[in-house]
C-alpha cells in the first residue's frame, strides 16, 4: 500500500487532548511512561488492523451474549454494550494510593452503618445531622438493632472515582447497594488479552481473574459458623433485567445457583429453594435486587421479585442478605458530603482519597451559592442514580437551568451540587480515528471478615465527544483497565504482591 | 440437585431444539421433493407439520417453507423454536457451558439477522443445511462439554420426548389415520419420508434399497440402534428417568420412570405382525398419549410438586 493511512503517522499528530488531564499524554504531548509500550504497539497498527481488532472484539461480545435487546417495529436486535479496545493503564504507585484509600473508605462506611443501625453515637455527637441520615430514602428503620456478621453491611462496593484536571483521583460516589459492572471488567480483560497479547504480557498487568472466587469466599465468611457448608445463591430479578448477563455470569463462575424470587420459599423463618429433589436450605443470598423489592411483606407491597417472609428470616439470623438492606444510606448523595468527617471520626485518620467539593442545598447559604452559580455546577437529586435527575449546568440551556432552579427551590434538601469537573480523557477508537474521550474509574471492593480491593476496575467511557456522562444508561461504554505491578516494568505479571 | 425452574428450562430447551431441527429437515425435504412433479412427500410433510390446508391455498413449497422457517407469528416455526430455546438457555445461562451457549446464540443470531430472509430467498436449501448443522454442532457441544449429570438429563429428556412424538406424528401422517386413506405409496415419497427422519442411509444399511412401507415403519418404530426410532427414543427416556429417580424422592419421582418403562417395553417387545391386526395407528396413538403422560409426570415429580410434601415438620 502506497497511500499511507493517517493513523500510520505518530498518534500524537492526530490526537488532541483538551483541557482535561489525559491518561496517555502529558501537557507537552509526550507519552506517559506507563503508556509507552501500548502506544508503540498501536503506532505499528494501521487503521484497517485496528478496525479489524475492534470488530473481532465486538463479535466476541455478541457471541457471548453481553448484549441488551433493542426492540424495533418488526424485529428486535441484539446490541452489545459498547466497548473500546484500548486499555486504560494505571501505574503501581497511583494504584497503591487508590487501594489504600478505598479500603479506608469502606472500613469507615461500614463502621458508620453499624453505628447508624446501632447506638447512633455519631448522630448524638452531632458530626452528621440526624435528620439527614434518618430522613434519607435509603435508611431502613427495620434494620435497627439487627445483628450483621462482621458488622459488614456493604459487602460488595463499586466506588466511582474520577481524575480531576490536576491529575488527582477523587471519589465521586460510593455504591453500596447493588453495584454492577464487574462482569464487564472481566469480559473486557478477556478481550484485551486477545487484542493486545504481547503488550499485555510484557506490561506486567495485575490479574483480576480471581474476583469470582474472592466474592464467593467473602460471601461464605458471612454465613453462620454452625453451617459448615453454607449454600450461597445469587438472587436476580430475572432475565429481563438489564444486568442479567452479569448475574448469570457471577453465578456461573462462583458455581452458585442463580435464583429468582419465585424459586425461594420461606417457612418457619428458614429460607429454601425449590429444587428437583425438594426444598434445599439457603444460607447466603447475594442479592442483585434492590432493598425495596426483596420482601413484599416488609418493603414494597407491589413487588414480586423477592420472597415473602425473607426479611423475617434475615431478622431471625437464619439467612444472610448481602449487601445488607439499608446499606444504601451510607452512599446517599447528601451523606457523601460528610464522608471525610466520617473517616476522621471513626478511624482518626485523614482521608487518603478526597471527595469532590459538594454543596448541600438543604443549607440555605449553600443553596444561595448553588442558585447563583447554576451555570458552573452539576446538580444531582439525592435519591436518583444512573445519571437521571441531574443538571449539568455548563451544558444546559438557560431555560433548562431556570426550570431546574424552580425544582431546587421547591425541595432543596433533595439536591446537592458539585463543580463541573473535566474528567480525564483516554484514547478511544471512534469511527476509525483515535480520539480522546472522558473516562471514570469503578473499582470493586469486597468486605466480609476483611477488605479486599480488586486490582483492576471498570473504566467507563463517555462515547460522545466532550460528554462527561459515562453511565451506560446514557450512552456510555467501557474499556479494560490495567493496573501495573511496577512503574514501566517489563517483568512477568505477578499476581498479588505482598 | 438443581433448581426446579432450571430443570424445567433445560427440558424445554431440549424440546425446542429438537423441534427446530425436525421442522428444518422436513422443510428441506419438502423443497427438494417438490422439484419432482410426482410424489406425495410434500403433502405428508405438510400433514406432519399440521399445515395441510396450505396446499389448498395454492401456496408454493417455497412459500410454505419460508413460513415454517422464518415466520415469527407461527408458534411452530424454526425461528420461534430457536428463539424460545435461547430464551430458556438464557434463563439457565449459569448451568450450561459457554461452548453450548455460544453455539445456540450463533444460530439465533444467524436466523434472526435482518439478512436471513434474503439468504433464504437466494439459496433456501443451503440456508436450511446451515441451520441443521448449527443444531448438530449445538448438540455436539452439549455432549462433549456439559457434565452428563442431572441438568444434561433434563435436556436430553426434552429432546427424546419431542423426538418420539414428532416421529410418531410423521409416521401417522404417512401411513396412519392422518394420511386419510391415502398412505405414501410411491418410491420417491417413501425415500422422502426416510429423509425427513434422517433415516435414509441407516435404513439402506439394514434393508438394502428395498424400500417398503412395512419396513419403513418397522425401522422407525422398532430399530434398536437408530437414534431417531421411537424405540431408541423411549429407551433413552426410560434411562434418563431411571437415573433421575435415583436422585431424590423415590415415591414421587418413580411415576415418570414407571410410565416410561412401560412404553419402552412395549416398543421393545412389539412387532409389526402384532400391530398388523389393529394397524400401526393404534401403537402410534399410544406413543403420543404416553409421551404426554410422561411429560405431566415429570412436572409432578420434579418441577411443580406440592410444597407440603417437602416441608420439614
Tab-separated table of N, CA and C in Angstrom, chain A residues 59-65 67 69 74-78 231 236 239-241 244-245 248-249 251-252 256-260 262-263 265 267-268 270 272-280, chain B residues 1-7 72 86-87 89-98 101-103 105-106 108-109 112 114 150 154 244 247-249 301-307 310-312:
chain	number	residue	atom	x	y	z
A	59	UNK	N	-17.597	-8.788	18.005
A	59	UNK	CA	-18.179	-10.078	17.639
A	59	UNK	C	-18.156	-11.026	18.829
A	60	UNK	N	-17.058	-11.005	19.568
A	60	UNK	CA	-16.948	-11.931	20.689
A	60	UNK	C	-17.933	-11.546	21.802
A	61	UNK	N	-18.180	-10.246	21.978
A	61	UNK	CA	-19.185	-9.821	22.964
A	61	UNK	C	-20.577	-10.275	22.534
A	62	UNK	N	-20.829	-10.145	21.237
A	62	UNK	CA	-22.137	-10.529	20.705
A	62	UNK	C	-22.388	-12.017	20.921
A	63	UNK	N	-21.344	-12.805	20.624
A	63	UNK	CA	-21.460	-14.247	20.737
A	63	UNK	C	-21.668	-14.671	22.182
A	64	UNK	N	-20.973	-14.004	23.085
A	64	UNK	CA	-21.110	-14.363	24.499
A	64	UNK	C	-22.442	-13.918	25.073
A	65	UNK	N	-23.130	-13.063	24.328
A	65	UNK	CA	-24.421	-12.599	24.831
A	65	UNK	C	-24.293	-11.414	25.776
A	67	UNK	N	-25.087	-8.458	25.810
A	67	UNK	CA	-25.903	-7.601	24.950
A	67	UNK	C	-27.131	-7.106	25.688
A	69	UNK	N	-31.281	-5.951	24.401
A	69	UNK	CA	-32.148	-6.099	23.245
A	69	UNK	C	-32.782	-4.766	22.888
A	74	UNK	N	-40.535	-4.168	13.695
A	74	UNK	CA	-40.813	-5.528	13.246
A	74	UNK	C	-39.913	-6.552	13.906
A	75	UNK	N	-38.661	-6.188	14.041
A	75	UNK	CA	-37.714	-7.149	14.579
A	75	UNK	C	-37.057	-6.565	15.820
A	76	UNK	N	-36.545	-7.455	16.637
A	76	UNK	CA	-35.744	-6.974	17.747
A	76	UNK	C	-34.314	-7.389	17.470
A	77	UNK	N	-33.383	-6.513	17.751
A	77	UNK	CA	-31.997	-6.873	17.502
A	77	UNK	C	-31.203	-6.780	18.792
A	78	UNK	N	-30.131	-7.542	18.807
A	78	UNK	CA	-29.267	-7.571	19.973
A	78	UNK	C	-28.139	-6.582	19.750
A	231	UNK	N	-24.826	-22.755	51.785
A	231	UNK	CA	-25.342	-22.656	50.421
A	231	UNK	C	-25.464	-21.180	50.051
A	236	UNK	N	-31.535	-12.849	41.387
A	236	UNK	CA	-31.674	-11.913	40.264
A	236	UNK	C	-33.140	-11.540	40.080
A	239	UNK	N	-34.558	-12.509	33.830
A	239	UNK	CA	-33.878	-12.451	32.548
A	239	UNK	C	-34.083	-11.107	31.835
A	240	UNK	N	-35.109	-10.368	32.222
A	240	UNK	CA	-35.364	-9.095	31.550
A	240	UNK	C	-34.621	-7.931	32.201
A	241	UNK	N	-33.955	-8.187	33.306
A	241	UNK	CA	-33.178	-7.121	33.933
A	241	UNK	C	-31.953	-6.797	33.091
A	244	UNK	N	-28.834	-8.740	33.785
A	244	UNK	CA	-28.992	-10.195	33.919
A	244	UNK	C	-27.732	-10.947	33.505
A	245	UNK	N	-27.102	-10.453	32.435
A	245	UNK	CA	-25.883	-11.125	31.988
A	245	UNK	C	-24.886	-11.253	33.138
A	248	UNK	N	-25.971	-13.903	35.840
A	248	UNK	CA	-25.713	-15.276	35.392
A	248	UNK	C	-24.212	-15.558	35.357
A	249	UNK	N	-23.461	-14.545	34.926
A	249	UNK	CA	-22.007	-14.697	34.821
A	249	UNK	C	-21.392	-14.994	36.189
A	251	UNK	N	-22.916	-16.085	38.903
A	251	UNK	CA	-23.405	-17.360	39.432
A	251	UNK	C	-22.611	-18.510	38.811
A	252	UNK	N	-22.412	-18.429	37.504
A	252	UNK	CA	-21.696	-19.497	36.799
A	252	UNK	C	-20.267	-19.606	37.300
A	256	UNK	N	-22.586	-21.011	42.000
A	256	UNK	CA	-23.740	-20.847	42.891
A	256	UNK	C	-25.012	-20.805	42.054
A	257	UNK	N	-26.113	-21.367	42.551
A	257	UNK	CA	-27.359	-21.300	41.786
A	257	UNK	C	-27.811	-19.849	41.596
A	258	UNK	N	-28.347	-19.579	40.415
A	258	UNK	CA	-28.915	-18.263	40.130
A	258	UNK	C	-30.416	-18.378	40.378
A	259	UNK	N	-30.910	-17.777	41.448
A	259	UNK	CA	-32.321	-17.952	41.785
A	259	UNK	C	-33.108	-16.680	41.523
A	260	UNK	N	-34.395	-16.862	41.288
A	260	UNK	CA	-35.327	-15.744	41.242
A	260	UNK	C	-36.210	-15.847	42.477
A	262	UNK	N	-39.247	-16.339	42.795
A	262	UNK	CA	-40.211	-17.451	42.752
A	262	UNK	C	-39.579	-18.797	43.050
A	263	UNK	N	-38.241	-18.876	43.082
A	263	UNK	CA	-37.587	-20.139	43.433
A	263	UNK	C	-37.442	-20.301	44.942
A	265	UNK	N	-38.653	-20.188	48.971
A	265	UNK	CA	-39.792	-20.428	49.850
A	265	UNK	C	-39.311	-20.152	51.276
A	267	UNK	N	-40.187	-20.724	55.181
A	267	UNK	CA	-41.048	-21.493	56.068
A	267	UNK	C	-40.417	-21.512	57.443
A	268	UNK	N	-41.187	-21.155	58.465
A	268	UNK	CA	-40.655	-21.099	59.831
A	268	UNK	C	-39.363	-20.289	59.915
A	270	UNK	N	-37.051	-19.988	57.880
A	270	UNK	CA	-35.910	-20.556	57.174
A	270	UNK	C	-36.165	-20.362	55.678
A	272	UNK	N	-35.646	-21.547	51.811
A	272	UNK	CA	-35.348	-22.713	50.981
A	272	UNK	C	-35.448	-22.328	49.518
A	273	UNK	N	-34.775	-23.134	48.674
A	273	UNK	CA	-35.045	-23.008	47.251
A	273	UNK	C	-35.695	-24.300	46.766
A	274	UNK	N	-36.549	-24.145	45.769
A	274	UNK	CA	-37.244	-25.310	45.210
A	274	UNK	C	-36.331	-26.019	44.241
A	275	UNK	N	-35.938	-27.237	44.553
A	275	UNK	CA	-35.073	-27.984	43.636
A	275	UNK	C	-35.826	-29.192	43.111
A	276	UNK	N	-35.186	-29.918	42.238
A	276	UNK	CA	-35.800	-31.122	41.672
A	276	UNK	C	-35.952	-32.219	42.710
A	277	UNK	N	-35.250	-32.096	43.826
A	277	UNK	CA	-35.383	-33.126	44.855
A	277	UNK	C	-35.985	-32.553	46.132
A	278	UNK	N	-36.806	-31.518	45.968
A	278	UNK	CA	-37.452	-30.951	47.139
A	278	UNK	C	-36.812	-29.632	47.538
A	279	UNK	N	-36.981	-29.264	48.812
A	279	UNK	CA	-36.520	-27.958	49.257
A	279	UNK	C	-35.112	-28.049	49.828
A	280	UNK	N	-34.298	-27.058	49.458
A	280	UNK	CA	-32.922	-27.061	49.952
A	280	UNK	C	-32.672	-25.741	50.660
B	1	UNK	N	-29.060	-32.417	42.410
B	1	UNK	CA	-29.944	-31.374	42.935
B	1	UNK	C	-29.814	-30.105	42.094
B	2	UNK	N	-30.875	-29.613	41.577
B	2	UNK	CA	-30.835	-28.327	40.897
B	2	UNK	C	-32.185	-27.643	41.055
B	3	UNK	N	-32.216	-26.358	40.766
B	3	UNK	CA	-33.473	-25.634	40.892
B	3	UNK	C	-34.525	-26.253	39.979
B	4	UNK	N	-35.742	-26.357	40.475
B	4	UNK	CA	-36.826	-26.925	39.689
B	4	UNK	C	-37.044	-26.096	38.415
B	5	UNK	N	-36.960	-24.787	38.567
B	5	UNK	CA	-37.167	-23.911	37.405
B	5	UNK	C	-36.082	-24.144	36.346
B	6	UNK	N	-34.882	-24.419	36.811
B	6	UNK	CA	-33.769	-24.652	35.895
B	6	UNK	C	-33.980	-25.960	35.126
B	7	UNK	N	-34.403	-26.999	35.855
B	7	UNK	CA	-34.677	-28.280	35.208
B	7	UNK	C	-35.741	-28.091	34.126
B	72	UNK	N	-42.338	-15.296	12.384
B	72	UNK	CA	-42.335	-15.102	13.835
B	72	UNK	C	-43.712	-15.248	14.457
B	86	UNK	N	-33.327	-20.374	23.035
B	86	UNK	CA	-32.317	-19.438	23.523
B	86	UNK	C	-32.814	-18.707	24.766
B	87	UNK	N	-34.093	-18.361	24.781
B	87	UNK	CA	-34.658	-17.699	25.954
B	87	UNK	C	-34.519	-18.613	27.172
B	89	UNK	N	-32.286	-20.974	27.426
B	89	UNK	CA	-30.852	-21.077	27.711
B	89	UNK	C	-30.388	-19.874	28.524
B	90	UNK	N	-30.928	-18.707	28.208
B	90	UNK	CA	-30.574	-17.500	28.957
B	90	UNK	C	-31.004	-17.618	30.419
B	91	UNK	N	-32.169	-18.246	30.612
B	91	UNK	CA	-32.661	-18.452	31.985
B	91	UNK	C	-31.709	-19.311	32.799
B	92	UNK	N	-30.987	-20.191	32.115
B	92	UNK	CA	-30.127	-21.139	32.826
B	92	UNK	C	-28.687	-20.957	32.379
B	93	UNK	N	-28.363	-19.723	32.030
B	93	UNK	CA	-27.036	-19.435	31.491
B	93	UNK	C	-25.941	-19.898	32.444
B	94	UNK	N	-26.228	-19.891	33.730
B	94	UNK	CA	-25.213	-20.319	34.691
B	94	UNK	C	-25.054	-21.841	34.722
B	95	UNK	N	-25.983	-22.566	34.102
B	95	UNK	CA	-25.954	-24.031	34.185
B	95	UNK	C	-25.376	-24.692	32.944
B	96	UNK	N	-25.335	-23.962	31.831
B	96	UNK	CA	-24.801	-24.581	30.616
B	96	UNK	C	-23.427	-23.991	30.326
B	97	UNK	N	-22.626	-24.745	29.597
B	97	UNK	CA	-21.266	-24.279	29.341
B	97	UNK	C	-21.289	-23.153	28.317
B	98	UNK	N	-20.220	-22.367	28.300
B	98	UNK	CA	-20.119	-21.269	27.343
B	98	UNK	C	-20.125	-21.808	25.913
B	101	UNK	N	-23.698	-22.476	25.022
B	101	UNK	CA	-24.421	-21.225	24.844
B	101	UNK	C	-24.040	-20.549	23.534
B	102	UNK	N	-22.740	-20.498	23.254
B	102	UNK	CA	-22.308	-19.756	22.073
B	102	UNK	C	-22.806	-20.405	20.783
B	103	UNK	N	-22.887	-21.730	20.765
B	103	UNK	CA	-23.418	-22.427	19.587
B	103	UNK	C	-24.861	-22.010	19.334
B	105	UNK	N	-26.417	-19.391	20.547
B	105	UNK	CA	-26.513	-17.949	20.298
B	105	UNK	C	-26.148	-17.630	18.850
B	106	UNK	N	-25.147	-18.337	18.334
B	106	UNK	CA	-24.720	-18.149	16.943
B	106	UNK	C	-25.870	-18.457	15.995
B	108	UNK	N	-29.029	-18.469	16.744
B	108	UNK	CA	-30.066	-17.450	16.944
B	108	UNK	C	-29.728	-16.182	16.155
B	109	UNK	N	-28.474	-15.764	16.218
B	109	UNK	CA	-28.077	-14.548	15.512
B	109	UNK	C	-28.183	-14.746	14.002
B	112	UNK	N	-32.073	-14.817	13.119
B	112	UNK	CA	-32.825	-13.585	13.363
B	112	UNK	C	-32.175	-12.381	12.678
B	114	UNK	N	-31.218	-9.554	10.097
B	114	UNK	CA	-32.067	-8.902	9.098
B	114	UNK	C	-31.816	-9.474	7.696
B	150	UNK	N	-27.458	-34.336	36.160
B	150	UNK	CA	-28.897	-34.105	36.222
B	150	UNK	C	-29.394	-33.128	35.146
B	154	UNK	N	-32.121	-33.692	31.951
B	154	UNK	CA	-33.378	-32.992	31.670
B	154	UNK	C	-33.383	-32.470	30.230
B	244	UNK	N	-32.606	-40.174	37.064
B	244	UNK	CA	-33.113	-39.040	37.837
B	244	UNK	C	-33.850	-39.500	39.083
B	247	UNK	N	-32.021	-39.759	42.255
B	247	UNK	CA	-31.542	-38.569	42.941
B	247	UNK	C	-32.363	-38.187	44.160
B	248	UNK	N	-33.662	-38.459	44.105
B	248	UNK	CA	-34.447	-37.805	45.155
B	248	UNK	C	-35.572	-38.623	45.718
B	249	UNK	N	-36.674	-37.938	45.888
B	249	UNK	CA	-37.863	-38.506	46.479
B	249	UNK	C	-38.388	-39.650	45.603
B	301	UNK	N	-43.363	-34.657	39.397
B	301	UNK	CA	-42.314	-35.223	40.246
B	301	UNK	C	-41.185	-34.235	40.520
B	302	UNK	N	-40.818	-33.434	39.522
B	302	UNK	CA	-39.591	-32.640	39.667
B	302	UNK	C	-39.809	-31.134	39.691
B	303	UNK	N	-40.864	-30.655	39.060
B	303	UNK	CA	-40.969	-29.213	38.855
B	303	UNK	C	-42.085	-28.581	39.687
B	304	UNK	N	-43.301	-29.030	39.476
B	304	UNK	CA	-44.444	-28.373	40.116
B	304	UNK	C	-45.051	-29.253	41.210
B	305	UNK	N	-44.190	-29.834	42.017
B	305	UNK	CA	-44.693	-30.710	43.093
B	305	UNK	C	-45.315	-29.871	44.210
B	306	UNK	N	-46.241	-30.474	44.960
B	306	UNK	CA	-46.821	-29.731	46.089
B	306	UNK	C	-45.771	-29.539	47.199
B	307	UNK	N	-45.668	-28.302	47.690
B	307	UNK	CA	-44.652	-27.996	48.687
B	307	UNK	C	-44.822	-28.778	49.978
B	310	UNK	N	-42.720	-31.571	51.049
B	310	UNK	CA	-41.295	-31.419	51.307
B	310	UNK	C	-40.959	-30.547	52.509
B	311	UNK	N	-41.948	-29.887	53.077
B	311	UNK	CA	-41.640	-29.000	54.195
B	311	UNK	C	-41.275	-29.822	55.420
B	312	UNK	N	-40.263	-29.377	56.144
B	312	UNK	CA	-39.918	-30.083	57.377
B	312	UNK	C	-41.071	-29.936	58.374
